[in-house]
PDB file of C-alpha atoms and ligand atoms in Angstrom:
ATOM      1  CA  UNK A   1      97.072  82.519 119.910  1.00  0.00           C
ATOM      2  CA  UNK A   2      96.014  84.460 123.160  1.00  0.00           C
ATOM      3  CA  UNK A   3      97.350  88.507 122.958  1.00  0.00           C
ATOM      4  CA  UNK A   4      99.356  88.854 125.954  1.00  0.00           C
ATOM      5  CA  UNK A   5      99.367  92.646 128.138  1.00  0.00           C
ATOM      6  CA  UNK A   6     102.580  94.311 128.070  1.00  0.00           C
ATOM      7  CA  UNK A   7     102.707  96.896 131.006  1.00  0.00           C
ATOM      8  CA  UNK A   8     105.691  99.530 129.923  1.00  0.00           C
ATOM      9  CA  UNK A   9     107.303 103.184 129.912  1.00  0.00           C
ATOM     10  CA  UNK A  10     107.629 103.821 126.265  1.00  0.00           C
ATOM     11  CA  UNK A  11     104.138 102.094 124.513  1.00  0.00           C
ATOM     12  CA  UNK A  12     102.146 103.731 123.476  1.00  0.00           C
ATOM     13  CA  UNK A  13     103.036 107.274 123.121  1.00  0.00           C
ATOM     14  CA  UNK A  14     102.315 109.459 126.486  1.00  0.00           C
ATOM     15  CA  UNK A  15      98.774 110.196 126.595  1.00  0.00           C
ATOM     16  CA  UNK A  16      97.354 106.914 125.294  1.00  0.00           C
ATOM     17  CA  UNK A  17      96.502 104.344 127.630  1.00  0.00           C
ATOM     18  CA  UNK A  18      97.020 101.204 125.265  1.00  0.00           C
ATOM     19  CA  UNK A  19      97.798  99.694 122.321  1.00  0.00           C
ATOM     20  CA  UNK A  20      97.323  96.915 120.654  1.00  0.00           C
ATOM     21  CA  UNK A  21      99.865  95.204 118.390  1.00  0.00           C
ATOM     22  CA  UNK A  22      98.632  91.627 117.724  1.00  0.00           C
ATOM     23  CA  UNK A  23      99.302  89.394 119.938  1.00  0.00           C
ATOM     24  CA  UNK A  24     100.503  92.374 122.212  1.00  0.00           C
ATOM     25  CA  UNK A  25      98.501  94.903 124.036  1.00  0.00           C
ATOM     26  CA  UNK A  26     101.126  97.360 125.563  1.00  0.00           C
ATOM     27  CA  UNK A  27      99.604  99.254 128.070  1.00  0.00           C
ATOM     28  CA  UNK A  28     101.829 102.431 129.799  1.00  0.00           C
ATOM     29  CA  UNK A  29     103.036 102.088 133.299  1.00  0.00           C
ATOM     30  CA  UNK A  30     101.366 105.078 134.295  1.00  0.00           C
ATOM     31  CA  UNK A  31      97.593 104.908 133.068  1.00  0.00           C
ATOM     32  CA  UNK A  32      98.054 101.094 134.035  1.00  0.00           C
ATOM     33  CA  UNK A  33      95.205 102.106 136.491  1.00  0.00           C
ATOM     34  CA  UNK A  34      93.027 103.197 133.947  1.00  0.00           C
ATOM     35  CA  UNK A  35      93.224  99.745 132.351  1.00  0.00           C
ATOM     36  CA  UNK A  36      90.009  98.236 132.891  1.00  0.00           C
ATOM     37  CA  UNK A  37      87.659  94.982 131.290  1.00  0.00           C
ATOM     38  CA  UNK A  38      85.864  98.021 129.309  1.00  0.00           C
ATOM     39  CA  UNK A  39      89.884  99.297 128.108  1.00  0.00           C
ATOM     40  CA  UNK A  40      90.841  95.510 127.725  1.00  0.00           C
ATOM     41  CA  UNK A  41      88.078  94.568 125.877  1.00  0.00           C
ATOM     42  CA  UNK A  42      88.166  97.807 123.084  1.00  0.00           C
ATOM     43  CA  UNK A  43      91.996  96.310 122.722  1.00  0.00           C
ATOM     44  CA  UNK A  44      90.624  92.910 122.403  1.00  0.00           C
ATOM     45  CA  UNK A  45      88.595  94.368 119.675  1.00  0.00           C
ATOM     46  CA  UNK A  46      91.423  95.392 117.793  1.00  0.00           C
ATOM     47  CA  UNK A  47      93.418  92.085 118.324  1.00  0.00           C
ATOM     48  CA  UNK A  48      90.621  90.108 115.949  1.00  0.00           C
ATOM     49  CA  UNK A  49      90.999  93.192 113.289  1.00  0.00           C
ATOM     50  CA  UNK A  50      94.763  93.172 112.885  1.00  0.00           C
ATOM     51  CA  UNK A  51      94.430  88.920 113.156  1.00  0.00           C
ATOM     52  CA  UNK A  52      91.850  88.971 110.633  1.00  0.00           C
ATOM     53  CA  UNK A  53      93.981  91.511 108.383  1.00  0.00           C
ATOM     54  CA  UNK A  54      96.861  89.861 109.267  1.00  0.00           C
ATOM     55  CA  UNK A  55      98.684  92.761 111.236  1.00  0.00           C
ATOM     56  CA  UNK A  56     100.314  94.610 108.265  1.00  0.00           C
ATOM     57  CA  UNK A  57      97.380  95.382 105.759  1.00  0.00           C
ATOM     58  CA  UNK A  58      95.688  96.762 109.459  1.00  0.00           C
ATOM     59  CA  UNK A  59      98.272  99.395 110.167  1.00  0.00           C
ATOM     60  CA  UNK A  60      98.347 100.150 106.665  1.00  0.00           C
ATOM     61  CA  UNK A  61      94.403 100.627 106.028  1.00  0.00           C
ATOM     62  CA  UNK A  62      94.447 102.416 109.762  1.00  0.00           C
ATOM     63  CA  UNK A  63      96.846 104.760 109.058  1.00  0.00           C
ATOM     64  CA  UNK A  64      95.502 105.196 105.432  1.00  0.00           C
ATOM     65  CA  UNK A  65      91.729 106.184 106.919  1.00  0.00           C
ATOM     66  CA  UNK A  66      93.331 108.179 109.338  1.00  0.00           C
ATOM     67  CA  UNK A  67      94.571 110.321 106.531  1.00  0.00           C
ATOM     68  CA  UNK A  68      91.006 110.246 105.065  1.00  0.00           C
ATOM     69  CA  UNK A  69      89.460 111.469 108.220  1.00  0.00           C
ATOM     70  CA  UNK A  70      91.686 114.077 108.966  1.00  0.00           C
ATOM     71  CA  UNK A  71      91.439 115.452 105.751  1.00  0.00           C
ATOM     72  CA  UNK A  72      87.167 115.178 106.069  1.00  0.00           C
ATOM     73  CA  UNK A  73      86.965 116.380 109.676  1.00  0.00           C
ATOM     74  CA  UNK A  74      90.150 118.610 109.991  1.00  0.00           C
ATOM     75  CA  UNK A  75      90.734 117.482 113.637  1.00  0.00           C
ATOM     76  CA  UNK A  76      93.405 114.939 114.891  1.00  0.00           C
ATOM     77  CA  UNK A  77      91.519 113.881 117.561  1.00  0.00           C
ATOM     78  CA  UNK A  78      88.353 113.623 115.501  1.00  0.00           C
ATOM     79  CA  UNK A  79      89.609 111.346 112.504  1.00  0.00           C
ATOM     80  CA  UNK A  80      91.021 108.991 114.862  1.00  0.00           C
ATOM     81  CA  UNK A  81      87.884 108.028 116.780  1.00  0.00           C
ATOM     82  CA  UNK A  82      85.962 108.049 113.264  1.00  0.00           C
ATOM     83  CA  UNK A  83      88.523 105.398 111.861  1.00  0.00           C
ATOM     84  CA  UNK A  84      86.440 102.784 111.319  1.00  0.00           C
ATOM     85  CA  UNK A  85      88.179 100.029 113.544  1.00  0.00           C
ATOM     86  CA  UNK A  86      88.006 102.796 116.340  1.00  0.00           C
ATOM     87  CA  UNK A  87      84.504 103.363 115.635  1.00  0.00           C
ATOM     88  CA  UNK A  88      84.166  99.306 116.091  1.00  0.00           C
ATOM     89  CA  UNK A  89      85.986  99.362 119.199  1.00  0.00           C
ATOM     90  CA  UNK A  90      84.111 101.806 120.494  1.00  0.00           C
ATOM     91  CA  UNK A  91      80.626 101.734 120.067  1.00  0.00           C
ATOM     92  CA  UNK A  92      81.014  97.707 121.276  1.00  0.00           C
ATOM     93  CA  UNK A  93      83.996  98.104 124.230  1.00  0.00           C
ATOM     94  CA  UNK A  94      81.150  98.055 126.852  1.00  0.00           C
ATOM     95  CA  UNK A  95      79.672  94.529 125.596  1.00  0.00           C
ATOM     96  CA  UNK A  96      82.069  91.938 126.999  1.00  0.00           C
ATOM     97  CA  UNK A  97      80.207  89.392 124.976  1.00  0.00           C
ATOM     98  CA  UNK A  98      80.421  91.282 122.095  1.00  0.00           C
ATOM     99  CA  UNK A  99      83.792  89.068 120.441  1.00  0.00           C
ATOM    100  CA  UNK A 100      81.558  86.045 121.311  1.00  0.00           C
ATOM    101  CA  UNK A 101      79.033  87.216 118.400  1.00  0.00           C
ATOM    102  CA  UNK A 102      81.091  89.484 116.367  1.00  0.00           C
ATOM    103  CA  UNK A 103      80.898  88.543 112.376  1.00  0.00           C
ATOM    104  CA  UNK A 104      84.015  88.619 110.456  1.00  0.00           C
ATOM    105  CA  UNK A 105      85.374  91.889 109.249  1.00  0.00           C
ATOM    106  CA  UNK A 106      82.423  93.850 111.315  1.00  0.00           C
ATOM    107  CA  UNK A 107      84.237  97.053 110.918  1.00  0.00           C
ATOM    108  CA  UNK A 108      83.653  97.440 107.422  1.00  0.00           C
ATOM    109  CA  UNK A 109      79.810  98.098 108.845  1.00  0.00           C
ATOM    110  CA  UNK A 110      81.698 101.690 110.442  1.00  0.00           C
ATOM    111  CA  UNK A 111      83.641 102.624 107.384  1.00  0.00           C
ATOM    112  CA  UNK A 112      80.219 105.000 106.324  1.00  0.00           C
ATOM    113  CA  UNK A 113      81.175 108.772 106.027  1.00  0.00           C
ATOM    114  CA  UNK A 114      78.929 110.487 108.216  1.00  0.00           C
TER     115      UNK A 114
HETATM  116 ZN1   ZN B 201      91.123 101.877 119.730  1.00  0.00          ZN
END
């Protein structure tokens, strides 16, 4: 199943640009601009997580590492883009070829504590 781009007013919260919900990607009116291939593809990235953890054990283990993070960095902003599906998304957003190649549950490479 392809994910289909949602453009809305209410997801995700205000100052996020996107967010992917398999097989959704809502993307906010207003930073609708600001979705580009690089934006699209870091969404993409999460679409084969949550399909590969089929959705719920995703936004459980995301959430979960979250909590994790913050409690190792101390800083919001900072555990998010260390969860390891983040850290994924974006250290391979810029490679549009990079789904072509990826391996199975890649982001478990990302979940080292650094
Ligand atoms: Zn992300």
């Amino acid at each position: 199943m392809k994910t289909k781009v949602i453009f809305n007013d209410i997801i995700p919260f205000r100052g996020f640009l996107a967010m992917c919900l398999w097989p959704f990607i809502f993307v906010r009116n207003s930073a609708a601009s600001h979705y580009n291939t690089v934006a699209n593809n870091h969404e993409q990235i999460h679409a084969r997580q949550q399909k590969e953890m089929l959705i719920l054990p995703f936004l459980i283990w995301y959430g979960f590492e979250w909590l994790c993070r913050f409690v190792q960095y101390r800083n919001s902003n900072k555990a998010y883009h260390n969860i390891s599906f983040e850290r994924e998304a974006y250290a391979n957003e810029k490679d549009l070829a990079y789904l072509g190649s990826r391996k199975p549950y890649a982001w478990t490479k990302y979940l080292r504590i650094k």
